[in-house]
Short mmCIF file of N, CA and C in Angstrom, two decimals:
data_model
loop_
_atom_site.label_atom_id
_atom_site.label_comp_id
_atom_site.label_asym_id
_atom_site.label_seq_id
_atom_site.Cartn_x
_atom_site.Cartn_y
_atom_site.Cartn_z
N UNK A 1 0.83 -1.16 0.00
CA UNK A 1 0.00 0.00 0.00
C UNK A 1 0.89 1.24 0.00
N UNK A 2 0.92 1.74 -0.89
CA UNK A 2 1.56 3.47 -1.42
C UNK A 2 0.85 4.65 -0.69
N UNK A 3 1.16 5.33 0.58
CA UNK A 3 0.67 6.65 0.70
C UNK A 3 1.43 7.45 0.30
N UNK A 4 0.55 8.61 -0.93
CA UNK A 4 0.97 9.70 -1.05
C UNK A 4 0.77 11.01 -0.54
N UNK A 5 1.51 11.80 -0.07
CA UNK A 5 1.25 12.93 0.76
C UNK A 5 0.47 13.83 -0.43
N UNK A 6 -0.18 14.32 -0.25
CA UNK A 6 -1.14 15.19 -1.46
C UNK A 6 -1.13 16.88 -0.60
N UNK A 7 -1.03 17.97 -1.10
CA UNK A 7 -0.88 19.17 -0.67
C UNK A 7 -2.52 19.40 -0.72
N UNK A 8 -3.00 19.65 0.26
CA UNK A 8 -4.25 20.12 0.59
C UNK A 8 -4.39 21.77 1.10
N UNK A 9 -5.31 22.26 0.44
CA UNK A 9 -5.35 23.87 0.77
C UNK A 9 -6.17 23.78 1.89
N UNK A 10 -5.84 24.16 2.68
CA UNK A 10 -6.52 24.27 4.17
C UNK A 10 -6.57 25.57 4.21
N UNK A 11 -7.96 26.35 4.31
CA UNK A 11 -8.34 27.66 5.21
C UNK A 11 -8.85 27.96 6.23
N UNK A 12 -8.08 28.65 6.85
CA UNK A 12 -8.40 28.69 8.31
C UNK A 12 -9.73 29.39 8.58
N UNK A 13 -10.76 29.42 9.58
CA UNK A 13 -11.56 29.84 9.81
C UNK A 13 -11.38 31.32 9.88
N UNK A 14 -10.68 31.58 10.46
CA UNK A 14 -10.14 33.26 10.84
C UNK A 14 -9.17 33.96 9.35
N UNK A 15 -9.39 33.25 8.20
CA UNK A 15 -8.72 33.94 6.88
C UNK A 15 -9.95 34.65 6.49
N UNK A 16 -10.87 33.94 6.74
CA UNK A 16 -12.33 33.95 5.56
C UNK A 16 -13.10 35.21 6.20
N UNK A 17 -13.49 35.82 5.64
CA UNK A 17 -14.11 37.21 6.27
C UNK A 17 -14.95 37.67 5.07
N UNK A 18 -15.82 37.91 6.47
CA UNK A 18 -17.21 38.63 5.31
C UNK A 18 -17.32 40.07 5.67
N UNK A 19 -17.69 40.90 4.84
CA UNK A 19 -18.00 42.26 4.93
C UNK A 19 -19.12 42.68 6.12
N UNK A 20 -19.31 43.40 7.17
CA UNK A 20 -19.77 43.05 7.85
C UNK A 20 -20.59 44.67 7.37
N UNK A 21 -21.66 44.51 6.90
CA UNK A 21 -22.74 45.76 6.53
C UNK A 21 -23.52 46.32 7.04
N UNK A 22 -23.77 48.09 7.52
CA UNK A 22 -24.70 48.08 8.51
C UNK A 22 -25.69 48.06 8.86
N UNK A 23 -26.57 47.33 7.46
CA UNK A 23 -27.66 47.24 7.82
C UNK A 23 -27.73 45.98 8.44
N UNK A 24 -26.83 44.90 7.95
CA UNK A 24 -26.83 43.84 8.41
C UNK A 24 -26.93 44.22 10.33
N UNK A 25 -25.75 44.55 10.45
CA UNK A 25 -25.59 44.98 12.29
C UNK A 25 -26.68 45.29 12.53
N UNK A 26 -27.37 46.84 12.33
CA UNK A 26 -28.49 46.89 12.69
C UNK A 26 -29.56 46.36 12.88
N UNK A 27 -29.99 45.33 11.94
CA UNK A 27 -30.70 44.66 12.02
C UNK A 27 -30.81 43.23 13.12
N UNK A 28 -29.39 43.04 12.94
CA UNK A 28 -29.35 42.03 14.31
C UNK A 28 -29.48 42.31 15.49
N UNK A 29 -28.63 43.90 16.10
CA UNK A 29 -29.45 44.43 17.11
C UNK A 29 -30.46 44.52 17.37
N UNK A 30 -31.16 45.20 16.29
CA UNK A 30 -32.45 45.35 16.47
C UNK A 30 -33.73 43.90 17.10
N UNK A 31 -32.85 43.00 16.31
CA UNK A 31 -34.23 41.75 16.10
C UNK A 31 -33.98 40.92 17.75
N UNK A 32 -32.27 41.22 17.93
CA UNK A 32 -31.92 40.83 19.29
C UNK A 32 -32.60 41.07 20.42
N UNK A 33 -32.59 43.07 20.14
CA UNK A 33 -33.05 43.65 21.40
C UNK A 33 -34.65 43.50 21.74
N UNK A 34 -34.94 43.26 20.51
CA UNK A 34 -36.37 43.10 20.49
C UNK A 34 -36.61 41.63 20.91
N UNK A 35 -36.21 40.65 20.58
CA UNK A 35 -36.25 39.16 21.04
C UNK A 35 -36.17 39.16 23.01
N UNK A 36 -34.66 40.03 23.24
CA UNK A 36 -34.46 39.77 24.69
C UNK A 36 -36.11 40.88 25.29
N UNK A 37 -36.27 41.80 25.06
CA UNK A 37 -37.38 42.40 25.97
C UNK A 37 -38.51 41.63 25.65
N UNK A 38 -38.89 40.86 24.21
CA UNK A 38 -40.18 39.75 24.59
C UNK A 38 -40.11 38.86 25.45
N UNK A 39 -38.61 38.10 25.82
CA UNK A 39 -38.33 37.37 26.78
C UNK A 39 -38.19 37.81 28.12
N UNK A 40 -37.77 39.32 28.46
CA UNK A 40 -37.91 39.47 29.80
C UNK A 40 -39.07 39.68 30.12
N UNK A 41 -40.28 39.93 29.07
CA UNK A 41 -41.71 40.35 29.51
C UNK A 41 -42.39 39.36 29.90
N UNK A 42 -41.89 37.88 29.22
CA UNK A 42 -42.74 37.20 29.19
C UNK A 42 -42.16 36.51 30.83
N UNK A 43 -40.97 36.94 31.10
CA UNK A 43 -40.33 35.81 32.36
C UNK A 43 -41.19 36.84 33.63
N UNK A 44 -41.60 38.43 33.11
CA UNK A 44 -42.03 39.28 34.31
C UNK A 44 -43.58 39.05 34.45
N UNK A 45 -44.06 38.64 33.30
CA UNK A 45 -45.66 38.36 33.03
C UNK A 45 -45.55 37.11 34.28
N UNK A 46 -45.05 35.85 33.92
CA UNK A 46 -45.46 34.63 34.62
C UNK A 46 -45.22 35.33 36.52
N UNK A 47 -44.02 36.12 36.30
CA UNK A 47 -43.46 36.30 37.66
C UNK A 47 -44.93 37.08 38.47
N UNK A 48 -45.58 38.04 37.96
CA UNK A 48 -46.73 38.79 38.65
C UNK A 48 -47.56 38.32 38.53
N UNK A 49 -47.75 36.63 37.72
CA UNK A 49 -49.22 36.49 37.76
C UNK A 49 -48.83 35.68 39.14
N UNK A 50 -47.79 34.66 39.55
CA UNK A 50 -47.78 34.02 40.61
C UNK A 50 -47.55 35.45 41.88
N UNK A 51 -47.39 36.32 42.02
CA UNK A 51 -47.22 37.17 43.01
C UNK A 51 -49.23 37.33 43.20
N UNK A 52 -49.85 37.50 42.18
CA UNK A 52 -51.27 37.92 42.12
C UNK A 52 -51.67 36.91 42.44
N UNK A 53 -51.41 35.37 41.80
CA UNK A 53 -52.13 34.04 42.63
C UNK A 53 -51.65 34.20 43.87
N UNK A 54 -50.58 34.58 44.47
CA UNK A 54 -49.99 33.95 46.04
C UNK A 54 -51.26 35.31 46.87
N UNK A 55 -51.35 36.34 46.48
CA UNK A 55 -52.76 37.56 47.02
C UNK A 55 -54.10 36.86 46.93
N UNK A 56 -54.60 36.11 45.97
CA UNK A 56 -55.87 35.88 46.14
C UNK A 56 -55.87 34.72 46.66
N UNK A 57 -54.87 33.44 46.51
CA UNK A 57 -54.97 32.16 47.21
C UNK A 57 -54.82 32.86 48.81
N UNK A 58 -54.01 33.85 49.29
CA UNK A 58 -54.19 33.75 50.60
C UNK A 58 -55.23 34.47 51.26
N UNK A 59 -55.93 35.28 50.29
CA UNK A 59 -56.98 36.16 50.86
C UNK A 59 -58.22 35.28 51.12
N UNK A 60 -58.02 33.98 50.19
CA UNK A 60 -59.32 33.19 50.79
C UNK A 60 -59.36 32.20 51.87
N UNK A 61 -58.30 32.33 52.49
CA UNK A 61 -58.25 31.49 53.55
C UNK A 61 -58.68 31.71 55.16
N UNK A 62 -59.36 31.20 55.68
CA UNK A 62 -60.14 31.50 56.89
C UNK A 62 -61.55 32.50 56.64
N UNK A 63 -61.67 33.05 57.99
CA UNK A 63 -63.30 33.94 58.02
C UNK A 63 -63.34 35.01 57.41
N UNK A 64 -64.98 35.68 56.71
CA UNK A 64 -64.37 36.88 55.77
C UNK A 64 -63.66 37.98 56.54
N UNK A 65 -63.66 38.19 57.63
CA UNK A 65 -63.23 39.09 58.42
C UNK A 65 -61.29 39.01 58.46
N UNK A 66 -61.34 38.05 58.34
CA UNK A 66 -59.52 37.59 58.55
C UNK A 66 -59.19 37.50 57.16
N UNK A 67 -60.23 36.94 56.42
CA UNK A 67 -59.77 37.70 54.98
C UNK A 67 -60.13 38.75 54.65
N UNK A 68 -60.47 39.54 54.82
CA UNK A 68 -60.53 40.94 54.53
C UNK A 68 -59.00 41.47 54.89
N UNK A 69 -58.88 41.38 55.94
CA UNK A 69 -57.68 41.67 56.77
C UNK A 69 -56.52 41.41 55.89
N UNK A 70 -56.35 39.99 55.73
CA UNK A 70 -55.33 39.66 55.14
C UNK A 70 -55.16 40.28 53.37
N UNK A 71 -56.16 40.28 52.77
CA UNK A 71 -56.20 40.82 51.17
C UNK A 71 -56.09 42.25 51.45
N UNK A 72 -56.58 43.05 52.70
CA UNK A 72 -55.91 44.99 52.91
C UNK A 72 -53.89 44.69 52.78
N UNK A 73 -54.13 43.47 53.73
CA UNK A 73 -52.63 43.89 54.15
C UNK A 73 -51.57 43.49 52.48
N UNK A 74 -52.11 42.05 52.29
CA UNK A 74 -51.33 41.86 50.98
C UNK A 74 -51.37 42.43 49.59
N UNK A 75 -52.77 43.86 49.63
CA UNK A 75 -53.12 44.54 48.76
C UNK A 75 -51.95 45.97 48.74
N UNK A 76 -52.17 46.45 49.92
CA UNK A 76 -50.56 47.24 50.56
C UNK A 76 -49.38 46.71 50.04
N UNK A 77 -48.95 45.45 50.48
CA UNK A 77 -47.81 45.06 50.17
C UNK A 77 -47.41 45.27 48.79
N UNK A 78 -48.45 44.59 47.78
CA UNK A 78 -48.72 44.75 46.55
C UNK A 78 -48.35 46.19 45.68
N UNK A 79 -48.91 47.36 46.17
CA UNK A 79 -48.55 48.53 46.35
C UNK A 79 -47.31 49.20 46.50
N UNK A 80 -47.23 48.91 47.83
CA UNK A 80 -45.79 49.33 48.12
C UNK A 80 -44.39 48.77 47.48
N UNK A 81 -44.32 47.83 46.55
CA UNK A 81 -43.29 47.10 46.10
C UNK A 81 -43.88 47.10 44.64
N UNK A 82 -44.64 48.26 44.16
CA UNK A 82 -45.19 48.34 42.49
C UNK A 82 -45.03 47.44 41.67
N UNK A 83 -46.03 46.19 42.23
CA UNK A 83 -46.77 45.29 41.37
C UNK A 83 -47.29 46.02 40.01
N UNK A 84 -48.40 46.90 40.45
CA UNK A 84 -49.15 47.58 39.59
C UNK A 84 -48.63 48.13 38.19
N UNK A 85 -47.04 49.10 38.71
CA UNK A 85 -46.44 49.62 37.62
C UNK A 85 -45.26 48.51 37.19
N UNK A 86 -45.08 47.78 37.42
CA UNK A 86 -44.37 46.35 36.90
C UNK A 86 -45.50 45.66 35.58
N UNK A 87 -47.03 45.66 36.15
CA UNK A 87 -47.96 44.85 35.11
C UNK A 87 -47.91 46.10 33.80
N UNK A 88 -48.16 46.92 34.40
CA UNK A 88 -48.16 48.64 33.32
C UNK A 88 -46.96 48.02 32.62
N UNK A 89 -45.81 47.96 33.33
CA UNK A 89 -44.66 47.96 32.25
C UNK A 89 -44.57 46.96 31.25
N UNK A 90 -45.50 45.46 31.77
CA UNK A 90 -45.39 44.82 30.33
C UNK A 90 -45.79 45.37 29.22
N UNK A 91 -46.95 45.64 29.26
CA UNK A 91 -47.25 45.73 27.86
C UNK A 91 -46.47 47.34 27.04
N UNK A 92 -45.73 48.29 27.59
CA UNK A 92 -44.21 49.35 27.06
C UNK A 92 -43.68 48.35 26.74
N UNK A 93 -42.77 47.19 27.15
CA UNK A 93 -42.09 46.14 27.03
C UNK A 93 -42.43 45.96 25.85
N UNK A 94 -43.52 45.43 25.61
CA UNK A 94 -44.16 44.63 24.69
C UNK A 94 -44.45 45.68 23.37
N UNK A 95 -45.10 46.19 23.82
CA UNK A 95 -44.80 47.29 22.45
C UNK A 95 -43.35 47.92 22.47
N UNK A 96 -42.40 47.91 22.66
CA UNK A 96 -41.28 48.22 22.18
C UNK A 96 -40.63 47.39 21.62
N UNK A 97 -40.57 45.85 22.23
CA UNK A 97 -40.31 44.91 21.03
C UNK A 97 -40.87 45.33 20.21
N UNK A 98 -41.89 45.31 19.75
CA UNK A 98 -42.60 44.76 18.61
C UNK A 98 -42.02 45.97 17.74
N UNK A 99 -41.82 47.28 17.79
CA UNK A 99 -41.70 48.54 17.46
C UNK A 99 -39.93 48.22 16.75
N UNK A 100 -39.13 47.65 17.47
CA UNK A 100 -38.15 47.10 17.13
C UNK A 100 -38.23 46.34 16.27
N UNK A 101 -38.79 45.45 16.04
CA UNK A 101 -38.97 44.53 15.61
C UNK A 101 -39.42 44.82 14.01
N UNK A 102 -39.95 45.70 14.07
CA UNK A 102 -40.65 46.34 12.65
C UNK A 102 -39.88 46.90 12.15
N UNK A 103 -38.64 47.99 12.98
CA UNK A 103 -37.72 48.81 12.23
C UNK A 103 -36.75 48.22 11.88
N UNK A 104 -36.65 46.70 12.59
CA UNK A 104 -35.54 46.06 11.98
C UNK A 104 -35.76 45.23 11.05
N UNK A 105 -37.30 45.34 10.36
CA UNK A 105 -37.74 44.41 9.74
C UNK A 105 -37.65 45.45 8.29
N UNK A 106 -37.91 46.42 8.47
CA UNK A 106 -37.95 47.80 7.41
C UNK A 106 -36.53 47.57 6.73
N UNK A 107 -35.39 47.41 7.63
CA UNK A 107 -34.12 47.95 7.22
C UNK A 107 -34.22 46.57 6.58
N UNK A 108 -34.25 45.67 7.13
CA UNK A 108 -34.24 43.79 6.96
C UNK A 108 -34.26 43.98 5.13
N UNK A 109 -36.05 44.42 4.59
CA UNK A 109 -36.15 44.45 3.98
C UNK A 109 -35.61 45.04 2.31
N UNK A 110 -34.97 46.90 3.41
CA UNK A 110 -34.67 47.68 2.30
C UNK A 110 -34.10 47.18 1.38
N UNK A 111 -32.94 46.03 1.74
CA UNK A 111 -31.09 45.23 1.10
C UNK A 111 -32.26 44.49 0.27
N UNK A 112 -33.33 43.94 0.45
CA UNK A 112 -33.69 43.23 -0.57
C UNK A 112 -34.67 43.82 -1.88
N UNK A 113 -35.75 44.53 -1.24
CA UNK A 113 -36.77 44.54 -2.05
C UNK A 113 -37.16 46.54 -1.97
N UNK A 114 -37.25 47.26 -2.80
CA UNK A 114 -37.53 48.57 -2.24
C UNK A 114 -39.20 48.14 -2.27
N UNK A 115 -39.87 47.61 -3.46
CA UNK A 115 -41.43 47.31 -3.34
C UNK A 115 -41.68 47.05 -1.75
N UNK A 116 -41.14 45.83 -1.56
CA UNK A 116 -41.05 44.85 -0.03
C UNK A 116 -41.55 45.66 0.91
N UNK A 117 -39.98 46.61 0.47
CA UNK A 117 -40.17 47.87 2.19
C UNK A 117 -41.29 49.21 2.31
N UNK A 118 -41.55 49.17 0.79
CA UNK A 118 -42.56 50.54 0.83
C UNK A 118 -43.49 49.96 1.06
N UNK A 119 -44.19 48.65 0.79
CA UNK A 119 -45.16 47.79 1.70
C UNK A 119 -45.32 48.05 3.08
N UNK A 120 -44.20 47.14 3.43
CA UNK A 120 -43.95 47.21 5.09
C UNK A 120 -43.94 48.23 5.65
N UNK A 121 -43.35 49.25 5.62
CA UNK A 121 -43.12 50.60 5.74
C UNK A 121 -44.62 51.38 6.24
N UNK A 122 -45.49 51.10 4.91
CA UNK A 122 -47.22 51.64 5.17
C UNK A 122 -47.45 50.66 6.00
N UNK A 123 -47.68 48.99 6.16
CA UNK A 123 -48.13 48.25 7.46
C UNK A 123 -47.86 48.80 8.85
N UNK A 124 -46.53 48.77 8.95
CA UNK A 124 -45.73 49.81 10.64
C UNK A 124 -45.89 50.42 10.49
N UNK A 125 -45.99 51.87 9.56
CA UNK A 125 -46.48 53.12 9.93
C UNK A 125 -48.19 53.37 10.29
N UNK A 126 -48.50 52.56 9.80
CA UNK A 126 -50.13 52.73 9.83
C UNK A 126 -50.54 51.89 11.32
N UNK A 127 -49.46 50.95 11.37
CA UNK A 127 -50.10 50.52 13.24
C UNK A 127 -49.22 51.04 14.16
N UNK A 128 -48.60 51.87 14.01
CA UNK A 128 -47.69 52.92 14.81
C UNK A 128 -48.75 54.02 14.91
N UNK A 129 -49.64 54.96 13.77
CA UNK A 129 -50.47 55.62 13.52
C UNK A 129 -51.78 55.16 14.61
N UNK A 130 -52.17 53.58 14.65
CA UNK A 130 -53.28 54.07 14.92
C UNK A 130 -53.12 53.67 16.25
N UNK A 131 -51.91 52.72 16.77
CA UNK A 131 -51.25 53.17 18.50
C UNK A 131 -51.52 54.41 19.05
N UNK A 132 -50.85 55.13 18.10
CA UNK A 132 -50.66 56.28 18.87
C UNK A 132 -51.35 57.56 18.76
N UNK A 133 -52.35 57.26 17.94
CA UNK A 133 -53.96 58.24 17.74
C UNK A 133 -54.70 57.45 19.23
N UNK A 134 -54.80 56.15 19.65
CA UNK A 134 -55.40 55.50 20.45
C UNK A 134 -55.03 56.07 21.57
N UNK A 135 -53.52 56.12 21.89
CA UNK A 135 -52.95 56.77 23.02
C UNK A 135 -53.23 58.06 23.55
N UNK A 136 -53.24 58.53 22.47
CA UNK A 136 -53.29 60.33 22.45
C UNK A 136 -54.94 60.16 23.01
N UNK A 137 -55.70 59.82 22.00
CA UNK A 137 -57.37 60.63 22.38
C UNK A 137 -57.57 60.46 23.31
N UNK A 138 -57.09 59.31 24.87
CA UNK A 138 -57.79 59.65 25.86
C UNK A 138 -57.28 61.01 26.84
N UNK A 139 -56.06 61.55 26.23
CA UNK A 139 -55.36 62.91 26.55
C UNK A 139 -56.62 63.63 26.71
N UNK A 140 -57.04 64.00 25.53
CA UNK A 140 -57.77 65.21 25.40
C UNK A 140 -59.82 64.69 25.28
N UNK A 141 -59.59 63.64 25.73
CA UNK A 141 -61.56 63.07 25.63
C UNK A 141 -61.64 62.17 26.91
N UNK A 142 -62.46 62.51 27.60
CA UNK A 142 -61.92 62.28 29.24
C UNK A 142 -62.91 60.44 29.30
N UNK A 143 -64.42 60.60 27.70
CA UNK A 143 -64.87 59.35 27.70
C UNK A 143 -64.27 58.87 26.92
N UNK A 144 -63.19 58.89 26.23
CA UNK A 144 -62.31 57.95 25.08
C UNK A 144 -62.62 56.45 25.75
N UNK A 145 -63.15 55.42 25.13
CA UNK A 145 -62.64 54.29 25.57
C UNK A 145 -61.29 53.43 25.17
N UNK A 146 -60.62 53.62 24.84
CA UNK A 146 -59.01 54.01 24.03
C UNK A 146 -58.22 54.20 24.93
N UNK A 147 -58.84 53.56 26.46
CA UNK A 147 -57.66 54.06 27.53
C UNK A 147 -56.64 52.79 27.40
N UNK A 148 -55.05 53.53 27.90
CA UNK A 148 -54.08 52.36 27.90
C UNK A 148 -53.35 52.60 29.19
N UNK A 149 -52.83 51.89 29.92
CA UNK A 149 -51.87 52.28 30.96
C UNK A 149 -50.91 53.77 30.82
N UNK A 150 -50.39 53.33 29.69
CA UNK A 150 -49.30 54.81 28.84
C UNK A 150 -50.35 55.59 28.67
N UNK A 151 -51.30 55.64 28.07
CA UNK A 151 -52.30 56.99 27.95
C UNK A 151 -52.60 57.54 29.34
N UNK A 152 -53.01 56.80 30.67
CA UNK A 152 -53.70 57.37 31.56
C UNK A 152 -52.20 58.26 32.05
N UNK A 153 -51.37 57.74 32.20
CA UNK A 153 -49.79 58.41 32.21
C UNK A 153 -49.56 59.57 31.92
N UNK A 154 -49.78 59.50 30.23
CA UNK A 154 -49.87 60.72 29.27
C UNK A 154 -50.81 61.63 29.38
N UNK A 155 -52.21 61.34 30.00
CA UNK A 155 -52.74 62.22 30.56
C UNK A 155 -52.77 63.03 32.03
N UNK A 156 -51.79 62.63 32.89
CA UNK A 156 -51.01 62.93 33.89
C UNK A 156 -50.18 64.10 33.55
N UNK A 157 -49.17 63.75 32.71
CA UNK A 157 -48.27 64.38 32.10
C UNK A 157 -48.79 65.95 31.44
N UNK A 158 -49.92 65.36 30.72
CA UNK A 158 -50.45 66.74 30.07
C UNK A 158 -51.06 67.75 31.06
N UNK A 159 -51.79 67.09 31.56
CA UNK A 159 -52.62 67.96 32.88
C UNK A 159 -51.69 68.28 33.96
N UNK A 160 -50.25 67.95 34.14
CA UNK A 160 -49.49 68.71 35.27
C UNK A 160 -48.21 69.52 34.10
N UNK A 161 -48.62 69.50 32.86
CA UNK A 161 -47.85 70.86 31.85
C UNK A 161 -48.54 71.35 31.66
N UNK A 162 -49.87 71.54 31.43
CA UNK A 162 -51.37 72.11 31.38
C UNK A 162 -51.22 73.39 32.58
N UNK A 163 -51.07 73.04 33.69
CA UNK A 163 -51.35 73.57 34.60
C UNK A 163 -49.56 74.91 35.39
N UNK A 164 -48.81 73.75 34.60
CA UNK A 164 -47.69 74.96 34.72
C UNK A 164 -47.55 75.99 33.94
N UNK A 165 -48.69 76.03 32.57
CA UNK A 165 -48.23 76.77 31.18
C UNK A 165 -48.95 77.83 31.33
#
């Protein structure tokens, strides 16, 4: 049996290089940052619904009087350690992924298709549009039913610049 040594071109992993483009970058940030805040929303969603089961499983335990007692006190607690603005914050969370998610889907698109993106482009702008027409009217229409956590906020906001102007 004859072995012949044969010259083989071997390239190293670290020769080979790709152009690294910024829409490309951008876009991976983007789809990243947007991926990790759906995932921390969704790990903070499960986390407050068991904080909200551990309030009502213990408020029903014993006489209504001792539960009363106990659902004031764990309703406080609740309070004081902003449950409330933690649940508010999912859904900012959640619409900011998604908001990400679209602009990195815009740029995603531009490298391929300009049709593609002037599509997409009117889809996200038009549900960015009607977000934030939704948000706004309960500002200024006190029966808007169009209320959102961020709107009742935003109408905070307006009515204590309202009142300094």
């Amino acid at each position: 049996m004859v072995h012949r040594a044969e010259a083989v071109n071997v390239v190293s992993p670290a020769v080979i290089s790709f152009p690294l483009q910024a829409s490309n970058f951008w876009v991976n940030a983007l789809w990243f940052m947007s991926l990790r805040l759906s995932l921390s929303t969704i790990l903070l969603a499960v986390l407050a619904k068991q904080w909200i089961h551990q309030y009502l499983f213990l408020t029903l335990i014993g006489s209504s009087c001792n539960c009363y007692q106990i659902g004031r006190f764990r309703y406080k607690a609740l309070k004081k350690w902003h449950v409330p603005l933690i649940i508010v914050l999912l859904s900012v969370l959640m619409h900011t992924a998604l908001g990400l998610f679209f602009i990195g889907l815009v740029i995603y698109l531009y490298s391929l298709s300009t049709v593609m993106t002037a599509h997409m482009t009117i889809i996200a702008s038009s549900a960015f549009g009607v977000y934030s027409v939704t948000s706004i009217l309960p500002v200024f229409y006190v029966n808007c039913v169009y209320k959102m956590p961020l709107s009742i906020h935003s109408f905070a906001v307006f009515t204590l610049f309202a009142k300094n102007t």
